[in-house]
PDB file of C-alpha atoms in Angstrom:
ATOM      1  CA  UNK A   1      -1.735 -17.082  -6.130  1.00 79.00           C
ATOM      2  CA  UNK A   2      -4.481 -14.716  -6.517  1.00 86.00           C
ATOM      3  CA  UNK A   3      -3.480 -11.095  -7.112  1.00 87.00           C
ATOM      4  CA  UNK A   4      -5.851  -8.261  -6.776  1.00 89.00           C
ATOM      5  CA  UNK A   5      -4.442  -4.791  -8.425  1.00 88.00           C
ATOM      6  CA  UNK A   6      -6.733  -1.615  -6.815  1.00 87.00           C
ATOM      7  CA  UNK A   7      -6.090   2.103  -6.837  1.00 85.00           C
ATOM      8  CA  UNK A   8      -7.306   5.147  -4.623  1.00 83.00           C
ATOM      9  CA  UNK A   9      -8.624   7.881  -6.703  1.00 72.00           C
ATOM     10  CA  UNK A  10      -6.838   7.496  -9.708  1.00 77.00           C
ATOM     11  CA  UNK A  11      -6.622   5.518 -12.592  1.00 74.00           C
ATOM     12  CA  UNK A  12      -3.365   3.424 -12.863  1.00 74.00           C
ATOM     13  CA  UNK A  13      -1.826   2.533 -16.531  1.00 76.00           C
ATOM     14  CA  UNK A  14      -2.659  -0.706 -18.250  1.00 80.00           C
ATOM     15  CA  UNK A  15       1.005  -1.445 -19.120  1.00 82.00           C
ATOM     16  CA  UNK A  16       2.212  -0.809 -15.232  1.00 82.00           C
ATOM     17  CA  UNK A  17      -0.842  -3.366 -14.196  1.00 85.00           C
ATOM     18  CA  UNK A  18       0.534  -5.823 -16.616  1.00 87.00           C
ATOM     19  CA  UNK A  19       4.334  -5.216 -15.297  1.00 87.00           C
ATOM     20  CA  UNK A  20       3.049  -5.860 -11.983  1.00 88.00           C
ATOM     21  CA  UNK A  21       1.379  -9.286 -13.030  1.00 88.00           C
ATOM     22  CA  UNK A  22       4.399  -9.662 -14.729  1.00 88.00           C
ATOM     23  CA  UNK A  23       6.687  -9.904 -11.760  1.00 86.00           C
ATOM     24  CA  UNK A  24       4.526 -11.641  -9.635  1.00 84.00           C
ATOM     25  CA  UNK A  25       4.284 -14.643 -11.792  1.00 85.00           C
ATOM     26  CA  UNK A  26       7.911 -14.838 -11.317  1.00 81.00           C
ATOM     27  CA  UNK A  27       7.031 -15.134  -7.448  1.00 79.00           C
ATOM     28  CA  UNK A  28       3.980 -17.128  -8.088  1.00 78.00           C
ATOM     29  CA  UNK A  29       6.308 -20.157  -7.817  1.00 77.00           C
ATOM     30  CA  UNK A  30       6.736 -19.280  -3.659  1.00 76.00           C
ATOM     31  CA  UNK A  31       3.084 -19.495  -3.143  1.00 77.00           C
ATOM     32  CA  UNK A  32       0.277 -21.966  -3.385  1.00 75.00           C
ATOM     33  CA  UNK A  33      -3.234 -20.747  -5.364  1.00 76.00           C
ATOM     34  CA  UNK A  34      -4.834 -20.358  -2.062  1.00 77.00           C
ATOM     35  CA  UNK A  35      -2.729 -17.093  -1.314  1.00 81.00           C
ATOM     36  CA  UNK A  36      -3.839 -13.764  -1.878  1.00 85.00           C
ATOM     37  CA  UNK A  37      -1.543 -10.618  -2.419  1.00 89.00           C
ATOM     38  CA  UNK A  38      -3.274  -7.143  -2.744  1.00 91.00           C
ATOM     39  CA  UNK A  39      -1.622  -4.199  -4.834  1.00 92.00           C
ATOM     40  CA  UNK A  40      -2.923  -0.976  -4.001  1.00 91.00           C
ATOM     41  CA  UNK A  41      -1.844   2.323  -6.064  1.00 91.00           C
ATOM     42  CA  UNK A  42      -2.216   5.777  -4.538  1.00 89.00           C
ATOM     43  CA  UNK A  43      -0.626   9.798  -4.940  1.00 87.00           C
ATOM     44  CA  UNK A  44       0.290  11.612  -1.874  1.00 81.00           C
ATOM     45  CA  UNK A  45       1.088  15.025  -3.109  1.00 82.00           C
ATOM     46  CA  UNK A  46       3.460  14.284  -5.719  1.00 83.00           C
ATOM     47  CA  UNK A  47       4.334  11.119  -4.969  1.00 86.00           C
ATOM     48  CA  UNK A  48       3.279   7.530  -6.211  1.00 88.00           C
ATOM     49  CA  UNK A  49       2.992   5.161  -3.866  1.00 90.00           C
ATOM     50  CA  UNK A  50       2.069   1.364  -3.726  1.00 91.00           C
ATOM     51  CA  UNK A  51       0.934  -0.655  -1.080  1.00 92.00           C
ATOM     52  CA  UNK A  52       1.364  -4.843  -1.519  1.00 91.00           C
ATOM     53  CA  UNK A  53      -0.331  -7.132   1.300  1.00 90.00           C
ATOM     54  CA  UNK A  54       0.306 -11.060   0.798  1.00 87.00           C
ATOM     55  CA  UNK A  55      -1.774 -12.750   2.856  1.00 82.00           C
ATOM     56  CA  UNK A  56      -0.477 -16.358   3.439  1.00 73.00           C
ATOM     57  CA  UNK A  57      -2.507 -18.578   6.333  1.00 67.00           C
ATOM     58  CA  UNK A  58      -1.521 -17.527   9.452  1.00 64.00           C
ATOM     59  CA  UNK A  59       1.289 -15.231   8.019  1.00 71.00           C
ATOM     60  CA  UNK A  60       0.926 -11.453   6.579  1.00 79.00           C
ATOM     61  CA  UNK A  61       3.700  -9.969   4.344  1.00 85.00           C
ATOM     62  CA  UNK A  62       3.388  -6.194   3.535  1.00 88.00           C
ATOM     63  CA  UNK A  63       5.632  -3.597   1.892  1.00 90.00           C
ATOM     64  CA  UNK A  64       4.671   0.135   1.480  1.00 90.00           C
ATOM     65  CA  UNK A  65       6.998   2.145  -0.970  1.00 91.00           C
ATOM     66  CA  UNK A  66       6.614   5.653  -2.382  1.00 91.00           C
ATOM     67  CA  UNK A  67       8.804   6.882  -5.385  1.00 91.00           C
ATOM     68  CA  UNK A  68       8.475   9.661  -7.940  1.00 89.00           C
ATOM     69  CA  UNK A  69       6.511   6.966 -10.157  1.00 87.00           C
ATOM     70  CA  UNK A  70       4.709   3.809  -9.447  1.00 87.00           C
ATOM     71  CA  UNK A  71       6.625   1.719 -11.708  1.00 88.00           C
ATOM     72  CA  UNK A  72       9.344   2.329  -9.672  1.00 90.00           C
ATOM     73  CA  UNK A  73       7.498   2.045  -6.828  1.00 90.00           C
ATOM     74  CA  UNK A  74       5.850  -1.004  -7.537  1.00 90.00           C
ATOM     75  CA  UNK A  75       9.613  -2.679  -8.385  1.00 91.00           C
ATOM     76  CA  UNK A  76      10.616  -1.557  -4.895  1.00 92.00           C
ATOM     77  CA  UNK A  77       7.760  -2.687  -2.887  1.00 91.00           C
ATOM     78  CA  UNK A  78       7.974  -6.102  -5.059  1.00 90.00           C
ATOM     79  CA  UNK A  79      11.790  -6.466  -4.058  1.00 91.00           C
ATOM     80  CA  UNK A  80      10.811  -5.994  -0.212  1.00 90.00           C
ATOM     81  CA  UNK A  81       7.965  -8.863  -0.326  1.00 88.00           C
ATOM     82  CA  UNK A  82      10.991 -10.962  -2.223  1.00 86.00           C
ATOM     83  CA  UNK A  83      13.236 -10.095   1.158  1.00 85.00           C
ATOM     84  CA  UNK A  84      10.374 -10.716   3.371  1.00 82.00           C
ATOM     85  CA  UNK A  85      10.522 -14.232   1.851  1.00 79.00           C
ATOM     86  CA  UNK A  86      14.031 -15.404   2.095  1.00 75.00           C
ATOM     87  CA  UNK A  87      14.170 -13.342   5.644  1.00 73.00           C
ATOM     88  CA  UNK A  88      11.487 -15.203   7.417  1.00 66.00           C
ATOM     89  CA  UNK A  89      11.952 -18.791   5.253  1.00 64.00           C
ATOM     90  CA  UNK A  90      12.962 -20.731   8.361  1.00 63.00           C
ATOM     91  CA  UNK A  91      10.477 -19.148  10.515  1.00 64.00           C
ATOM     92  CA  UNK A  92       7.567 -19.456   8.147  1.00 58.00           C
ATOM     93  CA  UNK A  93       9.056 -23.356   7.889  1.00 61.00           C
ATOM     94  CA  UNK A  94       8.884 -23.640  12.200  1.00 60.00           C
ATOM     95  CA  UNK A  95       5.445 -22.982  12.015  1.00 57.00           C
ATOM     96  CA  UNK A  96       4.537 -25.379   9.281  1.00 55.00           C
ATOM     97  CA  UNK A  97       2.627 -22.487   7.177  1.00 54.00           C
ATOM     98  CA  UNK A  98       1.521 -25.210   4.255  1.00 54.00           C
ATOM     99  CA  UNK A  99       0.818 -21.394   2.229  1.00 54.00           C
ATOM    100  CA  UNK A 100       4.747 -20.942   0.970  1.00 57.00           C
ATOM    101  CA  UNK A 101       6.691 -23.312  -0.847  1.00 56.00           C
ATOM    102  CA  UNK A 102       9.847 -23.354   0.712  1.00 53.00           C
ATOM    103  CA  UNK A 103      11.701 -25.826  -1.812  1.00 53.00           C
ATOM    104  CA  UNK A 104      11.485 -22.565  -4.075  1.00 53.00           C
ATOM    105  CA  UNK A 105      13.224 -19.792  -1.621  1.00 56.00           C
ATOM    106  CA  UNK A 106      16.487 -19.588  -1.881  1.00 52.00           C
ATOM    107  CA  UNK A 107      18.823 -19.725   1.527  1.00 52.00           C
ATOM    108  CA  UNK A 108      18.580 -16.723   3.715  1.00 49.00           C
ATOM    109  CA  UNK A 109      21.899 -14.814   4.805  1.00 49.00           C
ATOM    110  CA  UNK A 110      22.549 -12.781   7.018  1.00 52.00           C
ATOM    111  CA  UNK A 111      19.404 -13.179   9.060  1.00 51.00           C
ATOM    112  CA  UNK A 112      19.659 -11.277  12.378  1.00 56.00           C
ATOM    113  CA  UNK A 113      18.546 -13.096  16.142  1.00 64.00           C
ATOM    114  CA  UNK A 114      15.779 -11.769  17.726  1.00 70.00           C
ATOM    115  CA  UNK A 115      16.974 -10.724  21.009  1.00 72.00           C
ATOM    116  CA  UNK A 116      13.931  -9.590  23.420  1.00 80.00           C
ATOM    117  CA  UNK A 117      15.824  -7.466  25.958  1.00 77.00           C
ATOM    118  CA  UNK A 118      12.753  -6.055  27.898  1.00 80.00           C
ATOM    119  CA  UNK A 119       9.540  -7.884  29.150  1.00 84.00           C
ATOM    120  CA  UNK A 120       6.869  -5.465  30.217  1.00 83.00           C
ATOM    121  CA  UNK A 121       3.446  -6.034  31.924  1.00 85.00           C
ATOM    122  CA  UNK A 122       0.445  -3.891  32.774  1.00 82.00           C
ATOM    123  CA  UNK A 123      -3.154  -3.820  33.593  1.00 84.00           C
ATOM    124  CA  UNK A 124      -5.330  -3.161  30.792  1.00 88.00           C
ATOM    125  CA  UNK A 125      -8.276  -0.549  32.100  1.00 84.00           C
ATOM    126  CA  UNK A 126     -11.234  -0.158  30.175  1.00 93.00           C
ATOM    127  CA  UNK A 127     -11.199   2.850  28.123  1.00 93.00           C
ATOM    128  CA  UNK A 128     -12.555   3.738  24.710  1.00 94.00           C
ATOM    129  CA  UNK A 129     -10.447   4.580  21.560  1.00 93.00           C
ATOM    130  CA  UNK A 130     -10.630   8.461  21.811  1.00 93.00           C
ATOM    131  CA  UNK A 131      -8.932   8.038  25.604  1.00 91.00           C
ATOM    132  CA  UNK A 132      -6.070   5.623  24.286  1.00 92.00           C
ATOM    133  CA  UNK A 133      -5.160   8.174  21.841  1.00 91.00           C
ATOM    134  CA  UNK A 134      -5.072  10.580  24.200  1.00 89.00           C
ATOM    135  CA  UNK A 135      -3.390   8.572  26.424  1.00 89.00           C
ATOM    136  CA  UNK A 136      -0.940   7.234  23.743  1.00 87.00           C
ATOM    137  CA  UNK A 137       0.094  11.177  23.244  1.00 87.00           C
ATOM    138  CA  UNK A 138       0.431  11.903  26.695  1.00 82.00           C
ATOM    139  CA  UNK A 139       2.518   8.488  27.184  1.00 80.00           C
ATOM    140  CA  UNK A 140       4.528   9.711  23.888  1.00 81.00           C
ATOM    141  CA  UNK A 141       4.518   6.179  22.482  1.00 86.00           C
ATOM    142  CA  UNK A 142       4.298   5.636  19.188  1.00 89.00           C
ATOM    143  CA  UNK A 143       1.293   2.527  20.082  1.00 92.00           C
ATOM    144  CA  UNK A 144      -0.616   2.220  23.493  1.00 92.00           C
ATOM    145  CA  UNK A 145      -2.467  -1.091  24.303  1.00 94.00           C
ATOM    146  CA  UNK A 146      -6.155  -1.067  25.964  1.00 94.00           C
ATOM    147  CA  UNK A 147      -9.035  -2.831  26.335  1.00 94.00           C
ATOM    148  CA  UNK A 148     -12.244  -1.254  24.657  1.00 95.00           C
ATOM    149  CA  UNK A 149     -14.682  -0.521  26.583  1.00 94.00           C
ATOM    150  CA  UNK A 150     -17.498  -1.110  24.509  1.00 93.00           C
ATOM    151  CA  UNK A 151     -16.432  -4.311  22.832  1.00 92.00           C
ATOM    152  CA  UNK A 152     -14.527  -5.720  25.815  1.00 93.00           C
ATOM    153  CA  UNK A 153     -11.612  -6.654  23.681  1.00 93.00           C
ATOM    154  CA  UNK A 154      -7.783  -6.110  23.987  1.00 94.00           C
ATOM    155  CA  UNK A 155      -7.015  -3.496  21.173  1.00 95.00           C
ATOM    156  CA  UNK A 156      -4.189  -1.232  19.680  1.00 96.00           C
ATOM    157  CA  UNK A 157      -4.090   2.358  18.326  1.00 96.00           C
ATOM    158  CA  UNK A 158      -1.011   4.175  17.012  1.00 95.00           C
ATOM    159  CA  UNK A 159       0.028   6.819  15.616  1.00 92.00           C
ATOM    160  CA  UNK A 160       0.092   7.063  11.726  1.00 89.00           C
ATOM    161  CA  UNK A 161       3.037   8.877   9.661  1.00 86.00           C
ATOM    162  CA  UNK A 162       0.553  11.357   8.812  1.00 87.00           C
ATOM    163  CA  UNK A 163      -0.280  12.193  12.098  1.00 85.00           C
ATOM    164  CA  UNK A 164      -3.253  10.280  12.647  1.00 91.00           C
ATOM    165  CA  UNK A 165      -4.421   7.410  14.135  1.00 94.00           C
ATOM    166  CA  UNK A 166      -4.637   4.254  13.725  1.00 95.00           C
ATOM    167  CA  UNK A 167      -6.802   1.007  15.183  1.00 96.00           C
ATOM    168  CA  UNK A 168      -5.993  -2.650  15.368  1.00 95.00           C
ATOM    169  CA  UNK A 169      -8.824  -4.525  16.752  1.00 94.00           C
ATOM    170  CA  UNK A 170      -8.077  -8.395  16.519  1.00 90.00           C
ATOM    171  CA  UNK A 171     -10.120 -10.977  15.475  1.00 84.00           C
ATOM    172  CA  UNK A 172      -9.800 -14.589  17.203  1.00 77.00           C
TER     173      UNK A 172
END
């Protein structure tokens, strides 16, 4: 697996990088060399906080954890891409994602159903971003779906933690 350690504005300790490497050799043995996981270090106010994206084929994994230091942090957000694993073994496995090694993860327990209880359609109207989000505050979601009107595609936008907003334009 190829790791890629990055920071926003700050510089990050030698002996935390190392840690980090550290740990995800141990985890090394769930992916093949072809994957990519991304560890990104940042401060909000006073806290640390680390960001880990494992991309794996057709599969994402992500964990965002902030702590009063990013070696804690960093443990954390490690621990949740572990879960992510054993969670979502047997549905990696159904749709034969050659990225993970599955001989490696050990049995999930305790994995809940996914029960869909409500189906919803709509028609999409043209709009562009700046109308979703307003649209997405007068709906008071916390996402509103649309298609842009400039690029003619199906997109997302959200509403971020810090009280922005967010985009998700998909690529197919």
């Amino acid at each position: 697996m190829k790791l890629v350690i990055n920071s926003k504005n700050l510089g990050v300790k030698n002996f935390i990088k190392k840690e980090v490497e550290e740990r995800f050799e141990k985890l090394d043995k769930y992916f093949t060399d072809d994957s990519t996981a991304n560890v990104m270090f940042s401060e909000e106010g006073t806290s640390k906080k680390v960001e880990i994206t494992v991309k794996v084929k057709n599969n994402v994994l992500r964990s965002e954890v902030s702590d009063i230091d990013f070696r804690t942090a960093a443990d954390k957000a490690i621990d949740r891409i572990e879960k992510q694993l054993l969670k979502y073994k047997d549905k990696l496995k159904k749709r034969n994602n050659d990225s993970i090694r599955y001989e490696n993860i050990g049995e999930a327990t305790n994995v809940p159903i996914i029960n869909i209880v409500k189906n919803k359609k709509f028609q999409l109207v043209p709009m562009t971003r700046e109308e979703a989000c307003f649209q997405l505050e007068l709906l008071e979601h916390t996402f509103f779906v649309f298609q842009n009107s400039e690029t003619k595609k199906i997109n997302v936008v959200y509403k971020r933690n810090d009280g922005d907003y967010g985009l998700i334009e998909p690529e197919i």
